[in-house]
Tab-separated table of C-alpha atoms in Angstrom:
chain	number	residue	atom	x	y	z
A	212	UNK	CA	11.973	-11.214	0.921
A	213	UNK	CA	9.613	-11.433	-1.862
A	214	UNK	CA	10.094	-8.739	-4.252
A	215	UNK	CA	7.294	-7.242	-6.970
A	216	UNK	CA	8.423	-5.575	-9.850
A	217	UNK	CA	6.246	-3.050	-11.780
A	218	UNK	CA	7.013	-1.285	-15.009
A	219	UNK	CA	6.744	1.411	-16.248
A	220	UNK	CA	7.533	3.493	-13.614
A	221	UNK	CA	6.676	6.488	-15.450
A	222	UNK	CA	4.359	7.116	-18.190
A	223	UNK	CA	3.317	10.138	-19.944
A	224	UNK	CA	0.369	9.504	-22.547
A	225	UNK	CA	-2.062	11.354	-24.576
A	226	UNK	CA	-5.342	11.948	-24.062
A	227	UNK	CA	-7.341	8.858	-25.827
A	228	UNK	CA	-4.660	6.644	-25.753
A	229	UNK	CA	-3.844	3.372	-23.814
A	230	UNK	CA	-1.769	2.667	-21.369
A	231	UNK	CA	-0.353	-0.892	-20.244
A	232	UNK	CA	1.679	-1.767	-16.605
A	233	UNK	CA	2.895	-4.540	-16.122
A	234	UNK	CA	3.285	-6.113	-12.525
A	235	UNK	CA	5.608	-9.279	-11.801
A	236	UNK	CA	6.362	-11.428	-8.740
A	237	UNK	CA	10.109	-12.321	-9.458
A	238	UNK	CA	10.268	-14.732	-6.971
A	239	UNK	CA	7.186	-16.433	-6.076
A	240	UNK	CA	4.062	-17.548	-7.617
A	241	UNK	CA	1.022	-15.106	-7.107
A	242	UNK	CA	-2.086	-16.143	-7.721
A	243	UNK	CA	-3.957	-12.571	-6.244
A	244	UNK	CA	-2.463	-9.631	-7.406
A	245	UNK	CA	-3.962	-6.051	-5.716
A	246	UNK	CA	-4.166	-2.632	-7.623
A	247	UNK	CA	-3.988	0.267	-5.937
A	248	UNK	CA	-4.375	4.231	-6.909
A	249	UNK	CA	-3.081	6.446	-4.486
A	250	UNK	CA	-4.045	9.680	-4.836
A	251	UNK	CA	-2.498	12.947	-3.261
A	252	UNK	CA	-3.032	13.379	0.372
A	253	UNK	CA	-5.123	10.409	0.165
A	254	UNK	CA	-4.837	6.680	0.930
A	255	UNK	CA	-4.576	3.901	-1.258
A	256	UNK	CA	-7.558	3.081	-2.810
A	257	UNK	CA	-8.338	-0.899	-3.512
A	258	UNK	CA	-9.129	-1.006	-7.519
A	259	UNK	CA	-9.457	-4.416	-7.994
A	260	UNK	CA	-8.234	-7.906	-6.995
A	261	UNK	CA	-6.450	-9.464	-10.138
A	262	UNK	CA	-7.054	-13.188	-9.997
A	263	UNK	CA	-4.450	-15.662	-12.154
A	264	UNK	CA	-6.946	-17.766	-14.576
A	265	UNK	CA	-10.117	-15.679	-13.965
A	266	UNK	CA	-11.625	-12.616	-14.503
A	267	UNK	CA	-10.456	-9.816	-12.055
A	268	UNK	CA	-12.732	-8.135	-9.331
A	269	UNK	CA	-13.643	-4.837	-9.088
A	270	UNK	CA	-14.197	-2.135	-6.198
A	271	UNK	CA	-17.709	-0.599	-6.472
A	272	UNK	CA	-16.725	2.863	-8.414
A	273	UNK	CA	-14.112	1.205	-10.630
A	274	UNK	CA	-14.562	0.960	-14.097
A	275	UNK	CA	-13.944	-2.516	-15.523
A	276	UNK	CA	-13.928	-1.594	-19.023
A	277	UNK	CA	-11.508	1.088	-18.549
A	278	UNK	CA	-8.998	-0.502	-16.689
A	279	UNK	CA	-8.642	-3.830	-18.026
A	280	UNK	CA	-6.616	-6.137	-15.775
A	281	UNK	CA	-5.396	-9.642	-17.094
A	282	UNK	CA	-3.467	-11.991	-14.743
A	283	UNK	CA	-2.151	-14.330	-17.179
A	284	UNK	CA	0.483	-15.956	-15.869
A	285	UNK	CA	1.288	-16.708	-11.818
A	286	UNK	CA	3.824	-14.210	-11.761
A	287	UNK	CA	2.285	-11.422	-13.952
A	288	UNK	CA	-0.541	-9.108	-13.828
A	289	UNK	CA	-1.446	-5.883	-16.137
A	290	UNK	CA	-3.337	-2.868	-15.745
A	291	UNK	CA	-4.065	-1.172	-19.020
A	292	UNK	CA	-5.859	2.425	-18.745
A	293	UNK	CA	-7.667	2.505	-22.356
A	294	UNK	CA	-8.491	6.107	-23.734
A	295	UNK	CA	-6.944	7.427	-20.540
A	296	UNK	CA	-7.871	10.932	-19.795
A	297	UNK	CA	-6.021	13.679	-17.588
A	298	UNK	CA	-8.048	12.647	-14.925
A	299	UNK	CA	-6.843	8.969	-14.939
A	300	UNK	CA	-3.216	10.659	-14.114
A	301	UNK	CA	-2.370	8.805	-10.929
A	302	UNK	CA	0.011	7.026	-8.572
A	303	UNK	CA	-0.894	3.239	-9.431
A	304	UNK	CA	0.400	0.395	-7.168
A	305	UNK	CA	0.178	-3.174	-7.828
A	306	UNK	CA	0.896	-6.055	-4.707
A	307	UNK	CA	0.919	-9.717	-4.339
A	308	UNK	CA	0.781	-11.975	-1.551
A	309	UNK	CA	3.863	-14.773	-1.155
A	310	UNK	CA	2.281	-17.619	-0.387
A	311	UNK	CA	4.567	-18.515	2.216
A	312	UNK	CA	3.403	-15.462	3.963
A	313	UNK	CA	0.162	-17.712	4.360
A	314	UNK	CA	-3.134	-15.801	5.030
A	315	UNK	CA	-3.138	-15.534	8.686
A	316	UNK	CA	-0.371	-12.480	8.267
A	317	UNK	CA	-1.975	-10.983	5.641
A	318	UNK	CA	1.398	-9.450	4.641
A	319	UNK	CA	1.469	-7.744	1.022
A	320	UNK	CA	5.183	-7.020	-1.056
A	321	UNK	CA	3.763	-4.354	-3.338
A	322	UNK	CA	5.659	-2.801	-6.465
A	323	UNK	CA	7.428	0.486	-6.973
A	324	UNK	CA	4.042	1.655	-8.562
A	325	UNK	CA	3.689	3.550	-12.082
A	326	UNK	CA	3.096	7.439	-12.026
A	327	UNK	CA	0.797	7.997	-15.548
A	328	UNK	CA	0.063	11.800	-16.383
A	329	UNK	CA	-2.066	11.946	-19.210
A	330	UNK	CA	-2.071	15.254	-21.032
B	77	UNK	CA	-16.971	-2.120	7.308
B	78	UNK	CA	-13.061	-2.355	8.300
B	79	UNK	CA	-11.481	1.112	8.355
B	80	UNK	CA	-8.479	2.433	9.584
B	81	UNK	CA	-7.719	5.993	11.096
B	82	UNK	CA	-4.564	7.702	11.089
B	83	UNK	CA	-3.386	10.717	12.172
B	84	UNK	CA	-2.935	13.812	9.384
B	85	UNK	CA	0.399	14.753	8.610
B	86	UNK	CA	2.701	16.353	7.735
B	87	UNK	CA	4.544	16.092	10.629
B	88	UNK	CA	8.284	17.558	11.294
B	89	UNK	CA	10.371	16.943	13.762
B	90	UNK	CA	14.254	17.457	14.064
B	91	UNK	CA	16.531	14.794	14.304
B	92	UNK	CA	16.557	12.540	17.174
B	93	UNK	CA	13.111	13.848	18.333
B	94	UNK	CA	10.933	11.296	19.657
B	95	UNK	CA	8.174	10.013	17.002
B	96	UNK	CA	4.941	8.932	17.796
B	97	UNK	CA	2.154	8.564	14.739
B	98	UNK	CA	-1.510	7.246	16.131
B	99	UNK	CA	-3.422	4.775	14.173
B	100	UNK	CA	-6.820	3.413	15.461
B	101	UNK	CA	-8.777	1.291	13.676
B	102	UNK	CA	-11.872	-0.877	13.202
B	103	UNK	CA	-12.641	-3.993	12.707
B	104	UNK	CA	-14.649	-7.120	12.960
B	105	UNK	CA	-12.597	-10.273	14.418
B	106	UNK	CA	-8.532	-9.718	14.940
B	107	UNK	CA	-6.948	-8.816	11.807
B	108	UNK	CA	-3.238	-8.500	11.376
B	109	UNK	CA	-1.483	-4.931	11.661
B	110	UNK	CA	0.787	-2.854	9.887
B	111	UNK	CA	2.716	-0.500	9.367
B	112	UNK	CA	4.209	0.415	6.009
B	113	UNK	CA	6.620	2.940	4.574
B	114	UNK	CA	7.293	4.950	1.414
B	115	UNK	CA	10.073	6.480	0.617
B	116	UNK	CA	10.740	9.319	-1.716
B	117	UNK	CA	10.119	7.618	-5.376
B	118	UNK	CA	9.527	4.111	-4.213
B	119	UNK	CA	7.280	2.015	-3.651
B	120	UNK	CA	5.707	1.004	-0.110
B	121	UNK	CA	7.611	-1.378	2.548
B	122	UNK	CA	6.799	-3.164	5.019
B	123	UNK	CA	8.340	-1.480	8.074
B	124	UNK	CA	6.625	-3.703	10.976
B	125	UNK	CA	3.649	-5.958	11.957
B	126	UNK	CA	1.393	-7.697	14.247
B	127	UNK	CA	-0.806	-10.217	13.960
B	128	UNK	CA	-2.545	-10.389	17.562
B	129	UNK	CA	-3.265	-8.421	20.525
B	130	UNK	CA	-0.506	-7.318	22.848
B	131	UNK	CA	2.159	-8.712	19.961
B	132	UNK	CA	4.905	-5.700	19.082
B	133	UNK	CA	6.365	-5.318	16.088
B	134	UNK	CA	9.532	-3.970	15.571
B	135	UNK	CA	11.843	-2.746	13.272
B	136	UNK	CA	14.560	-0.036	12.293
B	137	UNK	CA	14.018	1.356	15.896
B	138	UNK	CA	10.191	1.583	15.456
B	139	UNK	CA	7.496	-0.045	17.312
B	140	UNK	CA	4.296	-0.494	17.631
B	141	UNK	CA	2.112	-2.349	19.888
B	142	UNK	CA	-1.137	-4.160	18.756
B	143	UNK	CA	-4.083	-2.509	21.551
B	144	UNK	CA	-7.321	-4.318	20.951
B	145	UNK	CA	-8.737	-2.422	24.271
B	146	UNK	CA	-8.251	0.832	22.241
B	147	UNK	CA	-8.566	-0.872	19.097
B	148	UNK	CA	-4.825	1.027	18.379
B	149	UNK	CA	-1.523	0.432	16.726
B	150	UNK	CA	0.468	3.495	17.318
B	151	UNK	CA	3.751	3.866	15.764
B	152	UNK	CA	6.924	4.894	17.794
B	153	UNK	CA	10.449	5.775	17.494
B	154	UNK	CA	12.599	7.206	20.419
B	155	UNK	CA	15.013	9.635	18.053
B	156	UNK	CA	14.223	9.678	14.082
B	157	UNK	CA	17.246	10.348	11.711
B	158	UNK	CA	17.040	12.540	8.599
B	159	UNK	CA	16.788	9.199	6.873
B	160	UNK	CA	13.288	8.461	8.080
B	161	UNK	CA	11.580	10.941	6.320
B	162	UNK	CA	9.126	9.686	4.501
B	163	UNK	CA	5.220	8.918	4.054
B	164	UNK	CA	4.199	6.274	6.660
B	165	UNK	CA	0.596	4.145	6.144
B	166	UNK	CA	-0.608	1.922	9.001
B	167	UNK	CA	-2.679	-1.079	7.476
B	168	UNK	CA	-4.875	-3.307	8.925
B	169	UNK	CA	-5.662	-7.200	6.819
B	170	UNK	CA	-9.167	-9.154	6.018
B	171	UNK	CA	-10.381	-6.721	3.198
B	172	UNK	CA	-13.011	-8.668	1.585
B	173	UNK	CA	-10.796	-9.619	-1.147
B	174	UNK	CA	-7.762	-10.262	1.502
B	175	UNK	CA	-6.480	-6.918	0.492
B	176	UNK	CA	-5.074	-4.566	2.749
B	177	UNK	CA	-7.008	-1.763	3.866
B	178	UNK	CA	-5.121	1.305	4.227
B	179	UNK	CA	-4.856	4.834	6.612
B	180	UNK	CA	-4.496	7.929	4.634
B	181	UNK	CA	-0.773	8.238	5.069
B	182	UNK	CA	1.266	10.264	7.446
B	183	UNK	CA	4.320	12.220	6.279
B	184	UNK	CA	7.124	12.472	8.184
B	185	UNK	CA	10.005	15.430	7.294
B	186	UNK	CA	13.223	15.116	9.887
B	187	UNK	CA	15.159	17.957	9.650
B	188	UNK	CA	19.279	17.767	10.898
């Protein structure tokens, strides 16, 4: 199957300082990329839609010059937190769509996500 | 708007108990349905999906059966191993970006 890599895994930071993840579709071409936060207890939350070429879209609530998202190529998307704070410490998951999936299944392949802990 | 409702965890169960997690959901049209799963440190899987009424999806033993009378999607397993501990999301598609749009997560402990 179609497999999304994301990277770093884990990332411990300092309060005021940025943070970059990195998201790749090894093997296919993905021209929407999806981050998620996932919070404890909670679902994933929809942050934005990271279009390749074009600017990325953003959930009402999400702050678009705090986490910067550039799709750049058709197999990579980044999320950078910039002057992350402890409360930016999350669970963040990035996911693509193979296009042979095809949009009637809707099916995602979604990354390991990145745990960031800001102190 | 789309939502999806899922029932709160955690939920234990020893092994080879029977498994049944409820997921109801709404929606405008017929979106596809699914079911995803996260293990321990990784990221989420797809464990199963639908993508019209009365289809079942299966996988690893599970099932789940796509009810648009009861607008449900209810995941099953007849006797759960130690191994299928983990968190458990049911999913329904057509966000408005054609993003996923996700239950609150169920966890699932199996004790031996």
């Amino acid at each position: 199957g179609a497999v999304v890599s994301q990277h770093p895994s884990r990332v411990i930071c300092k309060s005021g300082t940025s943070v970059k993840i990195e998201c790749r579709s090894l093997d296919f071409q993905a021209t929407t990329m999806f981050w998620y936060r996932q919070f404890p207890k909670k679902s994933l939350m929809l942050m934005a839609t990271s279009n390749e070429g074009s600017k990325a879209t953003y959930e009402q609530g999400v702050e678009k010059d705090k986490f910067l998202i550039n799709h750049a190529s058709l197999t990579l998307s980044t999320l950078t937190v910039t002057s992350a704070h402890p409360e930016d410490s999350s669970f963040y998951i990035c996911s693509a769509r193979s296009g042979t999936s095809g949009i009637n299944t809707g099916e995602l392949f979604f990354g390991e996500g990145s745990r960031l802990t800001v102190l | 708007g789309n939502s999806v409702t899922q029932m709160e965890g955690p939920v234990t169960l020893s092994e080879e108990a029977f498994l049944t997690i409820n997921c109801t959901y709404t929606a405008t049209g017929y979106p596809s349905l699914f079911w995803y799963v996260q293990y321990p440190g990784e990221g989420l899987q797809l464990l199963l999906k639908a993508t019209k009424a009365d289809d079942k999806g299966s996988n690893k033993g599970f099932e789940a059966t796509y009810r648009k009378e009861t607008t449900s999607f209810h995941l099953e397993k007849g006797s759960v191993q130690v191994s299928d501990s983990a968190v458990y999301f049911c999913a329904l598609g057509g966000g408005s970006q054609g993003n996923l749009i996700f239950g609150k997560g169920t966890k699932l402990s199996v004790k031996p």
